[in-house]
CSV table of C-alpha atoms and ligand atoms in Angstrom, one decimal:
chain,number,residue,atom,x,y,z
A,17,UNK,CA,-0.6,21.4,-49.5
A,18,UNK,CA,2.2,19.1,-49.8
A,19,UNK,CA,3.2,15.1,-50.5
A,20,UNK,CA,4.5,13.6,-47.6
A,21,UNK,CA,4.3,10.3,-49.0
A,22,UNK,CA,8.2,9.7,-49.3
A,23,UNK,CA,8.1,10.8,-45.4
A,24,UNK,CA,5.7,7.9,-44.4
A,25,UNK,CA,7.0,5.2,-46.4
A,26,UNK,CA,10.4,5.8,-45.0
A,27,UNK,CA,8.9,5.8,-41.8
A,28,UNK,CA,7.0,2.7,-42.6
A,29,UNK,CA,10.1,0.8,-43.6
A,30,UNK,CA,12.2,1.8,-40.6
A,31,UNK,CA,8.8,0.3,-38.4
A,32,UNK,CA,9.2,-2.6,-40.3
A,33,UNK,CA,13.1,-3.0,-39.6
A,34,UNK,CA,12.5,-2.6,-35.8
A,35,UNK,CA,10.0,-4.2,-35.3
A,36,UNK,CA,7.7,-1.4,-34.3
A,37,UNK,CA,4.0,-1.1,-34.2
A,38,UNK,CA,2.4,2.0,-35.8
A,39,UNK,CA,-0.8,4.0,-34.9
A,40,UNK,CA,-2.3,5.8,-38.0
A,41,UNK,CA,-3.2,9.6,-36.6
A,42,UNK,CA,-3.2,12.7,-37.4
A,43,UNK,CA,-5.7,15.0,-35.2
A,44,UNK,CA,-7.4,12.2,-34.2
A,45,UNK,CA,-10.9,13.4,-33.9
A,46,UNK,CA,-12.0,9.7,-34.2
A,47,UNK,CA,-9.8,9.0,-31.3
A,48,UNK,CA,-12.8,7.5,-29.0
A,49,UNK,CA,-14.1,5.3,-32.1
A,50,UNK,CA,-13.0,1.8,-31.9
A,51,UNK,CA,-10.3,0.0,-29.4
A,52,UNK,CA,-8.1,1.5,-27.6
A,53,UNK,CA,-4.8,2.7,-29.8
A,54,UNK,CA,-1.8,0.3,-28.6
A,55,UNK,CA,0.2,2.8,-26.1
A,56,UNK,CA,3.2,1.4,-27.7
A,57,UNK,CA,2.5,2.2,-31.1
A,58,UNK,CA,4.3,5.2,-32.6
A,59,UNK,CA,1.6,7.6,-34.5
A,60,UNK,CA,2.3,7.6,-37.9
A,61,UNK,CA,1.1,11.1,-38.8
A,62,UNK,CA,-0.6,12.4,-42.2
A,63,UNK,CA,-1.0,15.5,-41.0
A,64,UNK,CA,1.1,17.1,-43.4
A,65,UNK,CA,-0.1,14.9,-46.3
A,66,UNK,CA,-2.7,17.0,-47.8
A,67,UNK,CA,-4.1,18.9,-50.6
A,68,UNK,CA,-6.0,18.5,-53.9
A,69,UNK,CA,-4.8,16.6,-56.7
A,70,UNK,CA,-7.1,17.1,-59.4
A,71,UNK,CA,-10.6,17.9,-59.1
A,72,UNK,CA,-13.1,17.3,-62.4
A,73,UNK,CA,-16.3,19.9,-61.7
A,74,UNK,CA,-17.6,19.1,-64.8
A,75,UNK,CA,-17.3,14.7,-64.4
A,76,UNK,CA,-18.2,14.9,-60.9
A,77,UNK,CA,-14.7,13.6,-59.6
A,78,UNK,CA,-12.1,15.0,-57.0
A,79,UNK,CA,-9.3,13.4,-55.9
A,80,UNK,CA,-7.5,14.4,-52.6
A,81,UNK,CA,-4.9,13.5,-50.4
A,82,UNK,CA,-5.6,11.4,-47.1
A,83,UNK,CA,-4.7,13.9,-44.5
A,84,UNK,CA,-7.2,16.8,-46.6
A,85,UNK,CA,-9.6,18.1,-44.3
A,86,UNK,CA,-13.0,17.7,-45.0
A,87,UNK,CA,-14.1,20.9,-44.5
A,88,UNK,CA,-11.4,22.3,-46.7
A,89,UNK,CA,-12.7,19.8,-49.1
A,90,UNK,CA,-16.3,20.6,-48.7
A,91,UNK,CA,-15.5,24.3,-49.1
A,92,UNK,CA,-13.6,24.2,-52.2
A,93,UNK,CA,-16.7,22.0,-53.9
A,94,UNK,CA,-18.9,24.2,-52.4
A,95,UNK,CA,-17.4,27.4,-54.7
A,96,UNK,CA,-18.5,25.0,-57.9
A,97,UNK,CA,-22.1,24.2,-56.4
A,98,UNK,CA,-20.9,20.7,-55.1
A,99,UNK,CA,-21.0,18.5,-52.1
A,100,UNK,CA,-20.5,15.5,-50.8
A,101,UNK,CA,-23.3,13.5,-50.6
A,102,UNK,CA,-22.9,11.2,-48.1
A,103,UNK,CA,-22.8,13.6,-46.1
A,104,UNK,CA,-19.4,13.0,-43.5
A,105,UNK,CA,-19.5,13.6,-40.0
A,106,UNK,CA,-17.0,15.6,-38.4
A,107,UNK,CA,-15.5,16.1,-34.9
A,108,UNK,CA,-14.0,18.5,-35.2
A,109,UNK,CA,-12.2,21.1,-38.1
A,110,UNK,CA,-9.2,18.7,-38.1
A,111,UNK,CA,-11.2,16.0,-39.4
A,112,UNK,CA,-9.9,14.4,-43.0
A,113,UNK,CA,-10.8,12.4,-45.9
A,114,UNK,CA,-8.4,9.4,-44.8
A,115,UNK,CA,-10.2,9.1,-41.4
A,116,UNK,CA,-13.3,9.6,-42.8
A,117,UNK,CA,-13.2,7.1,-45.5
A,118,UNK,CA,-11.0,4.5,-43.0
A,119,UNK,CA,-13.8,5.4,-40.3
A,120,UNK,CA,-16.8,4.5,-42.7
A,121,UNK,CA,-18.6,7.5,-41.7
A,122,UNK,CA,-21.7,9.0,-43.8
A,123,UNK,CA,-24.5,11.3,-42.8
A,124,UNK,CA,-28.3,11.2,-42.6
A,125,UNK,CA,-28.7,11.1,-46.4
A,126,UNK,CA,-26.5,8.3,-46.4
A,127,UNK,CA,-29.7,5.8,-47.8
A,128,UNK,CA,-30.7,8.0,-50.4
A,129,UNK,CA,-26.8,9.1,-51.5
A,130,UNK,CA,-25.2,6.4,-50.6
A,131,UNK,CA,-21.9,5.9,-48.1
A,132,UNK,CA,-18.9,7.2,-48.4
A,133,UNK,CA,-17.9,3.9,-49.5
A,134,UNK,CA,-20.2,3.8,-52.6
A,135,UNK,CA,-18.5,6.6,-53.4
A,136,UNK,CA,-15.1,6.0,-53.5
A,137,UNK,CA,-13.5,5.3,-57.1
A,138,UNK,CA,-9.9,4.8,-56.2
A,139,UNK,CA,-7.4,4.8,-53.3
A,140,UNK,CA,-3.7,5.2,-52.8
A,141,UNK,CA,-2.2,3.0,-50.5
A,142,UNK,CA,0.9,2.1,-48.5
A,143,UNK,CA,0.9,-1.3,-47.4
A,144,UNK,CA,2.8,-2.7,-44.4
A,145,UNK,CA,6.1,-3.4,-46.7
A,146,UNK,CA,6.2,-0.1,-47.7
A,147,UNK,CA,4.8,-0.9,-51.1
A,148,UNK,CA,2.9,2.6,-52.7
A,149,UNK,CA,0.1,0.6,-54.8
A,150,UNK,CA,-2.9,2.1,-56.2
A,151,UNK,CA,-6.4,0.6,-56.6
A,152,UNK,CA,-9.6,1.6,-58.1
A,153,UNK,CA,-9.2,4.6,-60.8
A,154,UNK,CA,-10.8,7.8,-61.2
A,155,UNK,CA,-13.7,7.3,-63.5
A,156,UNK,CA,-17.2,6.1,-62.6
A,157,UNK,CA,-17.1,2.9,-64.9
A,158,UNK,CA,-14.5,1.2,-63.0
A,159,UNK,CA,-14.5,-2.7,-63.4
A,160,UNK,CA,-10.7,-3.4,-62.3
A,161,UNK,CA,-11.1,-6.8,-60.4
A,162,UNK,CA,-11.7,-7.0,-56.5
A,163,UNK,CA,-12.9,-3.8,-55.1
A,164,UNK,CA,-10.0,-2.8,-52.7
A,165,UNK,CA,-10.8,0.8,-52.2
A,166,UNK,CA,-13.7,-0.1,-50.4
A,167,UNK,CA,-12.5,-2.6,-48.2
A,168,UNK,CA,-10.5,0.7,-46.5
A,169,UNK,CA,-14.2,1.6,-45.6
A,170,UNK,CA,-14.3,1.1,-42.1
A,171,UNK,CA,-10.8,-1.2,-41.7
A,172,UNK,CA,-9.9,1.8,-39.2
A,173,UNK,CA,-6.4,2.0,-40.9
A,174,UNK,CA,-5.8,-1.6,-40.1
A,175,UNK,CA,-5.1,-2.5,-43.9
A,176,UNK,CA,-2.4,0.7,-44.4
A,177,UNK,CA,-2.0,4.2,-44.2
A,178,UNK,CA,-4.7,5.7,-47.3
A,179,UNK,CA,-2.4,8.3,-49.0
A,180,UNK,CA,-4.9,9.4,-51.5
A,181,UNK,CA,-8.6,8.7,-52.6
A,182,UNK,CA,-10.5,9.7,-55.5
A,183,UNK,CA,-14.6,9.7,-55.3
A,184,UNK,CA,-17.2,11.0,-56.8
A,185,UNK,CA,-18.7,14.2,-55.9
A,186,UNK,CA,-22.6,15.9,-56.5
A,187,UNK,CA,-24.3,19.3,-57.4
A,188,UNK,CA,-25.7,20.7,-54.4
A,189,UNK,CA,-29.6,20.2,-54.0
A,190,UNK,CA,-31.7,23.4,-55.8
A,191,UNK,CA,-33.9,23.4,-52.8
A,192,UNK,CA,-34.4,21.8,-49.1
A,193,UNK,CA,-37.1,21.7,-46.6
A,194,UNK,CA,-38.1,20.0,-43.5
A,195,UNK,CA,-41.5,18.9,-42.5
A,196,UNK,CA,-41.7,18.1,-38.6
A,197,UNK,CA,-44.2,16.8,-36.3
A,198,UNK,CA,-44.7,14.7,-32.9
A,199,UNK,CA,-45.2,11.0,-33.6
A,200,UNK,CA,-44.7,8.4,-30.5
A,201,UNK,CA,-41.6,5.9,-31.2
A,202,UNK,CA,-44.4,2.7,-31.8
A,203,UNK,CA,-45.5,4.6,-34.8
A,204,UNK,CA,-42.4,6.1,-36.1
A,205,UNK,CA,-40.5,3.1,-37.6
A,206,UNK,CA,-43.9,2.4,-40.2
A,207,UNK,CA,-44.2,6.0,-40.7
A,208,UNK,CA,-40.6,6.8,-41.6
A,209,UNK,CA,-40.7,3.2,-44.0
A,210,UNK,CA,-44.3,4.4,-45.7
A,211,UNK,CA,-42.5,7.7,-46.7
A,212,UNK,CA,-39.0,6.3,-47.9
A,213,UNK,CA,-41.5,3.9,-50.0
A,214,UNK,CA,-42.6,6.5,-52.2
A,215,UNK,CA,-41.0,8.1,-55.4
A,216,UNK,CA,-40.8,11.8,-53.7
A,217,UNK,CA,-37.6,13.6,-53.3
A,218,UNK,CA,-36.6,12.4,-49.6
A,219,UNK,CA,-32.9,12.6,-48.7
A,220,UNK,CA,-33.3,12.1,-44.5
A,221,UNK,CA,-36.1,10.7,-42.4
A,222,UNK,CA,-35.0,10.7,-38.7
A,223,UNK,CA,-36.9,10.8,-34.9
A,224,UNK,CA,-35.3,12.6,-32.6
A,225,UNK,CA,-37.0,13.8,-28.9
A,226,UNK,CA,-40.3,12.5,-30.0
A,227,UNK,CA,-41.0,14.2,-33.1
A,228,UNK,CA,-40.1,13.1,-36.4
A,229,UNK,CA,-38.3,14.8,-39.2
A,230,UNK,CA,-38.5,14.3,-43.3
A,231,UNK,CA,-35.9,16.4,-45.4
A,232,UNK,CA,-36.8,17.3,-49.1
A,233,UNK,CA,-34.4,18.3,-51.2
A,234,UNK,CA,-34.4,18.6,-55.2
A,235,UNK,CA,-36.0,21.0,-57.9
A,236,UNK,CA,-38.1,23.7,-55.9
A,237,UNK,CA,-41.4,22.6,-57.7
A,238,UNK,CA,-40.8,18.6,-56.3
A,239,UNK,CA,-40.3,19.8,-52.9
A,240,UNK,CA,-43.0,21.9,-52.4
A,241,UNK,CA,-45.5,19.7,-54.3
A,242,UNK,CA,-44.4,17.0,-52.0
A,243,UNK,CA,-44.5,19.2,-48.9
A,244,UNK,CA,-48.4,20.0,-49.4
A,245,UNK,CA,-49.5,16.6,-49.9
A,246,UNK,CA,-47.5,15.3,-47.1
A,247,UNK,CA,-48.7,15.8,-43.3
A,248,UNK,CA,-46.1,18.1,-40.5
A,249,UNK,CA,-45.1,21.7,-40.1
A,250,UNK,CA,-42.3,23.2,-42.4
A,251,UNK,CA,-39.5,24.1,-39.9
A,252,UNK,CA,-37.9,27.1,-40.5
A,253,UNK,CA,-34.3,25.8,-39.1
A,254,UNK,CA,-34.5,23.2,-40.6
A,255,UNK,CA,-30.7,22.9,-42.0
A,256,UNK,CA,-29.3,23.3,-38.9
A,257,UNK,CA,-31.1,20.5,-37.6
A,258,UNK,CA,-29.9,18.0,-40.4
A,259,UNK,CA,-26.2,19.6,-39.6
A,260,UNK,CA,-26.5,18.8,-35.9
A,261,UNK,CA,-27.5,15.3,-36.7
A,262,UNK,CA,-24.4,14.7,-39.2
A,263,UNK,CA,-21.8,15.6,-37.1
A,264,UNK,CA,-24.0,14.7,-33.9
A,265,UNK,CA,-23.9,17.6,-31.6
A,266,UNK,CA,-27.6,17.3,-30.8
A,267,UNK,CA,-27.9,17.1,-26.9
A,268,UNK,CA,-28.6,12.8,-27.5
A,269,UNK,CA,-24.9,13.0,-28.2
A,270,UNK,CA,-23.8,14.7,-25.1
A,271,UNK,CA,-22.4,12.8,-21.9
A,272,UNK,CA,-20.8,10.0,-20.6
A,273,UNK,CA,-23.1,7.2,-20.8
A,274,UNK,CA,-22.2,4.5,-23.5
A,275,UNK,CA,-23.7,5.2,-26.7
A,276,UNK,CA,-24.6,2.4,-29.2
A,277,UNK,CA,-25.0,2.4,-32.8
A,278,UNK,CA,-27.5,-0.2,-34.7
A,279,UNK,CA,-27.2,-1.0,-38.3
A,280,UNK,CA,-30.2,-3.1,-38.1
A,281,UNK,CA,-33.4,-3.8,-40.9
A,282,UNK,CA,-34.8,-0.3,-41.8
A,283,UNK,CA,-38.2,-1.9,-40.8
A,284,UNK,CA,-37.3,-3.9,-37.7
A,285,UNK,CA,-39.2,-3.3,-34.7
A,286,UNK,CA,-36.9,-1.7,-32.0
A,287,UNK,CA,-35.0,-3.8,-29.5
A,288,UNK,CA,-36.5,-3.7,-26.2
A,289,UNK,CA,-33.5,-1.8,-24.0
A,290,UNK,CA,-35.4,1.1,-22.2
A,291,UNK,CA,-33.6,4.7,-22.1
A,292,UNK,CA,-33.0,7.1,-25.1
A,293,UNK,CA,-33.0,6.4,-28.3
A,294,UNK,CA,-32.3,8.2,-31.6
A,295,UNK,CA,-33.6,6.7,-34.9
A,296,UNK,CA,-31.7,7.8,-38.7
A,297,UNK,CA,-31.6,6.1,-41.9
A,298,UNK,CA,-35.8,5.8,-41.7
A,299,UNK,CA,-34.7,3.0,-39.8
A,300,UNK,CA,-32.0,1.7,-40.3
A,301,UNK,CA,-29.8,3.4,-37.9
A,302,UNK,CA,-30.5,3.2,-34.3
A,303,UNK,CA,-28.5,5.1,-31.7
A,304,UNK,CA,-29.0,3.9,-28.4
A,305,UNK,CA,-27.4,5.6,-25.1
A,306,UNK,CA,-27.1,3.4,-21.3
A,307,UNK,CA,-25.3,0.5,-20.1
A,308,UNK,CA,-26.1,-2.4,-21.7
A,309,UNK,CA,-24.1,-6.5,-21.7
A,310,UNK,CA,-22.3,-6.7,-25.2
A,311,UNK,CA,-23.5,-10.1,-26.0
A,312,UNK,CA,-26.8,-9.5,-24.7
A,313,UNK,CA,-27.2,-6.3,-27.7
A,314,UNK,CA,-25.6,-8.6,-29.8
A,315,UNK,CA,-28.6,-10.9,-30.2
A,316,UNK,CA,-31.0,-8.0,-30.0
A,317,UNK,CA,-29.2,-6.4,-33.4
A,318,UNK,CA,-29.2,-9.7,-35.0
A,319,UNK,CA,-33.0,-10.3,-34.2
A,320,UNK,CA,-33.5,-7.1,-36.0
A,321,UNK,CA,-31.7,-7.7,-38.9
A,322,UNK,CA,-28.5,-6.3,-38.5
A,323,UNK,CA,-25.0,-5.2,-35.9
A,324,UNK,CA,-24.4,-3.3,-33.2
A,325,UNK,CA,-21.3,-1.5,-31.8
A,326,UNK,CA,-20.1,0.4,-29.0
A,327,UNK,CA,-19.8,3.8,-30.8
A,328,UNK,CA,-18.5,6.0,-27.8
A,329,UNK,CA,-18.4,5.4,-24.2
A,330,UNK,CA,-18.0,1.9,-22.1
A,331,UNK,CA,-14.8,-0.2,-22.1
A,332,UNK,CA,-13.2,0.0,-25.1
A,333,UNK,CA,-10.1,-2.4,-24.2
A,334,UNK,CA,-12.4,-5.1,-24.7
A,335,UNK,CA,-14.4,-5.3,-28.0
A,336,UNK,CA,-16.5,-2.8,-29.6
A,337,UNK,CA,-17.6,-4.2,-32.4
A,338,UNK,CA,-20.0,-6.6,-33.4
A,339,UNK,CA,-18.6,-10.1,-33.1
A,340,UNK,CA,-17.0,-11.4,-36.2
A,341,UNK,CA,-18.3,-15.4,-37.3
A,342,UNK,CA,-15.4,-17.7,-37.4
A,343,UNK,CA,-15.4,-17.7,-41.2
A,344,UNK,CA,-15.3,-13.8,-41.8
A,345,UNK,CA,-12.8,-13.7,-38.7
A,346,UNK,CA,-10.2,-16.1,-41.3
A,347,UNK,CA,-10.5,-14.0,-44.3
A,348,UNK,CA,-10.2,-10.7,-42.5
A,349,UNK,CA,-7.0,-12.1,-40.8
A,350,UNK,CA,-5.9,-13.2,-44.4
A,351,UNK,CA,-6.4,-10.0,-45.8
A,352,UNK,CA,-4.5,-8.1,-42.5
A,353,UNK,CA,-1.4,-10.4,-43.7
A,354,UNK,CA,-1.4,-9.8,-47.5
A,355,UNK,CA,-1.4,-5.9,-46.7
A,356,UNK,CA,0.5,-5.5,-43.3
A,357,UNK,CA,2.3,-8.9,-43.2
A,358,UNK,CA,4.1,-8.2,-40.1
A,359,UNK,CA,0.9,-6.8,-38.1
A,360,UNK,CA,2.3,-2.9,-37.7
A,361,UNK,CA,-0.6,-0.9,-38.6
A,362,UNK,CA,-3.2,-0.4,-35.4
A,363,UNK,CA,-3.0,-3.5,-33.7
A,364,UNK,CA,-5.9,-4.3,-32.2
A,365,UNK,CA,-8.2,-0.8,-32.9
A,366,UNK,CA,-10.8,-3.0,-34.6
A,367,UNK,CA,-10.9,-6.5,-32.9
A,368,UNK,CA,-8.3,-7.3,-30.3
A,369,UNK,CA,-7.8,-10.5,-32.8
A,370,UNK,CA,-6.3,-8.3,-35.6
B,412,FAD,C1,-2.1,21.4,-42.8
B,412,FAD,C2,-2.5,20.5,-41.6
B,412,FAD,C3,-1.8,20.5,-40.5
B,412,FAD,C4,-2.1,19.7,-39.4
B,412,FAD,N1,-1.3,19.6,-38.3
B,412,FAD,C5,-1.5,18.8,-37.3
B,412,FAD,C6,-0.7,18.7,-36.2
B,412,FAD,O1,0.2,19.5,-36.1
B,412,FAD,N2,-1.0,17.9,-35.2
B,412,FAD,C7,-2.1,17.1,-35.3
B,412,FAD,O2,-2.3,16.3,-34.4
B,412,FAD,N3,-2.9,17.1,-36.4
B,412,FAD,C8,-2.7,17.9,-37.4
B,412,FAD,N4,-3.5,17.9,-38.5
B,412,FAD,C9,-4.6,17.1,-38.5
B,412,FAD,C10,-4.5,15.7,-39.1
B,412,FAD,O3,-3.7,15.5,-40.2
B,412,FAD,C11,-5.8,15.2,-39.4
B,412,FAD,O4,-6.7,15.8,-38.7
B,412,FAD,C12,-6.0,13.8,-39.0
B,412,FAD,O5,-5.5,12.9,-39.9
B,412,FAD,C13,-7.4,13.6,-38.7
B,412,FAD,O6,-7.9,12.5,-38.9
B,412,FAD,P1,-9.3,12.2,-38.5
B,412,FAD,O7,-9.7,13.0,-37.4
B,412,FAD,O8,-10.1,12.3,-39.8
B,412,FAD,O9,-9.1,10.7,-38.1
B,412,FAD,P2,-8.3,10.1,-36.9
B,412,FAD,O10,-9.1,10.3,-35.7
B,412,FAD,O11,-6.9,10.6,-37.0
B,412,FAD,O12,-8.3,8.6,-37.4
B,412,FAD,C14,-9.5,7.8,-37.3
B,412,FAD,C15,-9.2,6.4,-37.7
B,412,FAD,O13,-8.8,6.3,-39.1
B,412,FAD,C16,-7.5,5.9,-39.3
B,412,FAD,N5,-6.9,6.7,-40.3
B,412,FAD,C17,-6.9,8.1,-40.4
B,412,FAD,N6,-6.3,8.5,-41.5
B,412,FAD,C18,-6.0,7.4,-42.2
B,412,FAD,C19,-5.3,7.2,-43.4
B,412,FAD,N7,-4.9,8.2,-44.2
B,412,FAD,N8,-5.1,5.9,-43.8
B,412,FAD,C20,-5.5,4.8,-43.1
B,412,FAD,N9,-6.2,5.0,-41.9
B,412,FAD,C21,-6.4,6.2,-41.5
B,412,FAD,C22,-6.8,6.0,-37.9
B,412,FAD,O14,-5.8,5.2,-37.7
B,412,FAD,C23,-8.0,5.8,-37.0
B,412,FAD,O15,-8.2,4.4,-36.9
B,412,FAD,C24,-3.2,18.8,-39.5
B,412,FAD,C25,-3.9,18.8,-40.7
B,412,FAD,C26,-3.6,19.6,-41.7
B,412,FAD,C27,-4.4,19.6,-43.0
C-alpha cells in the first residue's frame, strides 16, 4: 500500500537522460500478449505502486493505484456487494489494474457491461518527460475535452506508465443462472443474436465444445421467468463455467498452438479456417486456435466486420496485431510523440512501427 510515484518518475527522467528504453512490468502476467518486450529495455516496475485511494460505495466509484491487484480489488468491492463488471481476466494472482486497463481486457459480460474502457473515469499518468498529469475525473458526468483515459485502453503501456485510474464500479447481480444445451456451430451465431435481441436479463451468451451457454443474471423473479420460457437445461455449475471463460482456463486455452482472437460483427458468419473454435460476446468474439498466414486472417476478419490478432502463440517478433491503415498509423505515431517524445516506453510491444 504505498506511492511509488516519486520512484518512477525519477527513474523515468534518468531513462530520458541516457537515452534508455523502458519496459512497463511488474508481474507480467500479460507477458505473451503483444510483441516481444525489447531485450534492451529496462523494466520499469509498479510493483510496489499500489493500493486504494478512495473508494465511493455509495456513487459507485473506486479509485486505485496502477500496480493494485485485481483480485485485491475485486475482494475489497466484493465486502460492499460490488464488482467489476466488465468482468477482467486474470493470469494469474499478480495481475493489476494498470495491466488490465493498458491490456484492454474485459470478460464475457463485456457487451452487456461494457469494457473496461467504458468504465474508466480518470487516469493518472506519467508521460515520457516525466510530466505527472491527470485526465478524466472521478465522477460519471465527465465532459473534460478529449477522452485520454481511454486511449490507455489497449496502448499496452506505449503512451506512459498509468499510476492511478478511477472507474466506475456495480452492485453485484441478486441472482445468476445458466441455461445450456448442444447446438451445432451453423446454428449458433443466429441463436446467440435472437437471444441478445430480446429485453431479458442476459449478461453472457457463449459456444464452447458444441453446446451453447446463456447466463442470466438480475432480480431472482426476471431470471427465472426468463429461464422457463427460454429452451436448455439449468446447469448447476454454472459460475464456474463463466469464471473459466474470463480468465480462460477452459481446456480451448490450453497448448501451444497459436491462438487468435476476432473482434468481428456479432452477426457475421464465421470465417472459413477449419480447427477449434470458441465463440463469446454472442458473436462478437471469436477465438480461433491453429496456424494460420497473418494477411490471409486479415481479410477474413475484415469480411466479417471486424480485426484479428495473434492473441498467444506464433511469432510474435513480427506483428500481432491487426494491421493499422496508413492514416490511423500517422495519428497513432503523433500521439506516441506528444506523450513519450523520445520513444522510451515499450518500443515496439504494439506494432514494430511504434
Ligand atoms: C505488493 C505487491 C508486490 C509485488 N511484488 C512484485 C515483485 O516483487 N516482482 C514482480 O515481478 N511483481 C510483483 N508484483 C506484481 C506487479 O506489480 C504486478 O503484477 C504487475 O504490474 C502485473 O501487471 P499485469 O500482470 O497486470 O500486466 P503486465 O503483464 O505487467 O503488463 C501488461 C502490459 O500492460 C502494460 N502495463 C502494465 N502496467 C501498466 C501501467 N501501470 N501503465 C502503463 N502500462 C502498463 C505493460 O507494459 C504491458 O504492455 C507485486 C504486486 C504487488 C501488489
Amino acid at each position: 500500500m504505498a506511492d511509488d510515484s516519486e520512484a518512477l518518475k525519477k527513474q523515468i527522467l534518468n531513462a530520458r537522460k541516457k537515452h534508455q528504453k523502458l519496459n512497463i512490468v511488474g508481474g507480467g502476467t500479460k507477458g505473451f500478449m503483444g510483441r516481444t518486450a525489447d531485450s534492451d529495455a529496462e523494466a520499469l516496475s509498479l510493483a510496489e505502486h499500489t493500493g486504494i485511494v478512495e473508494y465511493h460505495p455509495v456513487e459507485l466509484i473506486m479509485t486505485a493505484r496502477a500496480g493494485t491487484p485485481i483480485s485485491v480489488i475485486e475482494t475489497i468491492l466484493a465486502e460492499e456487494g460490488q464488482c467489476l463488471h466488465f468482468e477482467p481476466p486474470r493470469f494469474g494472482d499478480a495481475s493489476t489494474l494498470g495491466g488490465t486497463l493498458a491490456c484492454n481486457l474485459s470478460g464475457p459480460a463485456r457487451p452487456w457491461s461494457g469494457s473496461v474502457r467504458d468504465q474508466v473515469l480518470g487516469i493518472r499518468l506519467l508521460n515520457g518527460k516525466g510530466e505527472h498529469l491527470r485526465f478524466g475525473g472521478q465522477v460519471m458526468k465527465n465532459v473534460a475535452g478529449y477522452d485520454v483515459s481511454r486511449l490507455q485502453a489497449g496502448a499496452m503501456g506505449t503512451l506512459g506508465a498509468i499510476t492511478e485510474i478511477s472507474l466506475k464500479v456495480m452492485p453485484i447481480p441478486a441472482s445468476s443462472m445458466t441455461l445450456v444445451e448442444e447446438m451445432p456451430i451453423e446454428d449458433v451465431i443466429r441463436y446467440m443474436n435472437q437471444r441478445a435481441g430480446e429485453s431479458k436479463p442476459i449478461t453472457g451468451a457463449a459456444w464452447v465444445d458444441g453446446k451453447v451457454y446463456l447466463r442470466l443474471s438480475g432480480a431472482k423473479s426476471a431470471v427465472e421467468a426468463t429461464a422457463e420460457k427460454w429452451t436448455g437445461e439449468v446447469m448447476e455449475q454454472g459460475e464456474e463455467f463463466w469464471q473459466q471463460l474470463q480468465h480462460m482456463q477452459h481446456d480451448f486455452f490450453a497448448g501451444d498452438e497459436p491462438l487468435w482472437r476476432f473482434s468481428v460483427g456479432s452477426t457475421a458468419a464465421n470465417p472459413e479456417l477449419d480447427g477449434p473454435w470458441l465463440i463469446d460476446w454472442a458473436g462478437s468474439q471469436r477465438w480461433y486456435r491453429g496456424e494460420a498466414d497473418m494477411a490471409q486472417i486479415e481479410t477474413m476478419a475484415q469480411r466479417a466486420g471486424g480485426q484479428v490478432s495473434l492473441f498467444r502463440g506464433g511469432d510474435r517478433s513480427d506483428e500481432v496485431m491487426h494491421h493499422q491503415p496508413q492514416a490511423l498509423q500517422t495519428i497513432q505515431k503523433r500521439l506516441k510523440e506528444s506523450f513519450d517524445p523520445d520513444g522510451i516506453f515499450n518500443p515496439g510491444r504494439l506494432y514494430s512501427w511504434l
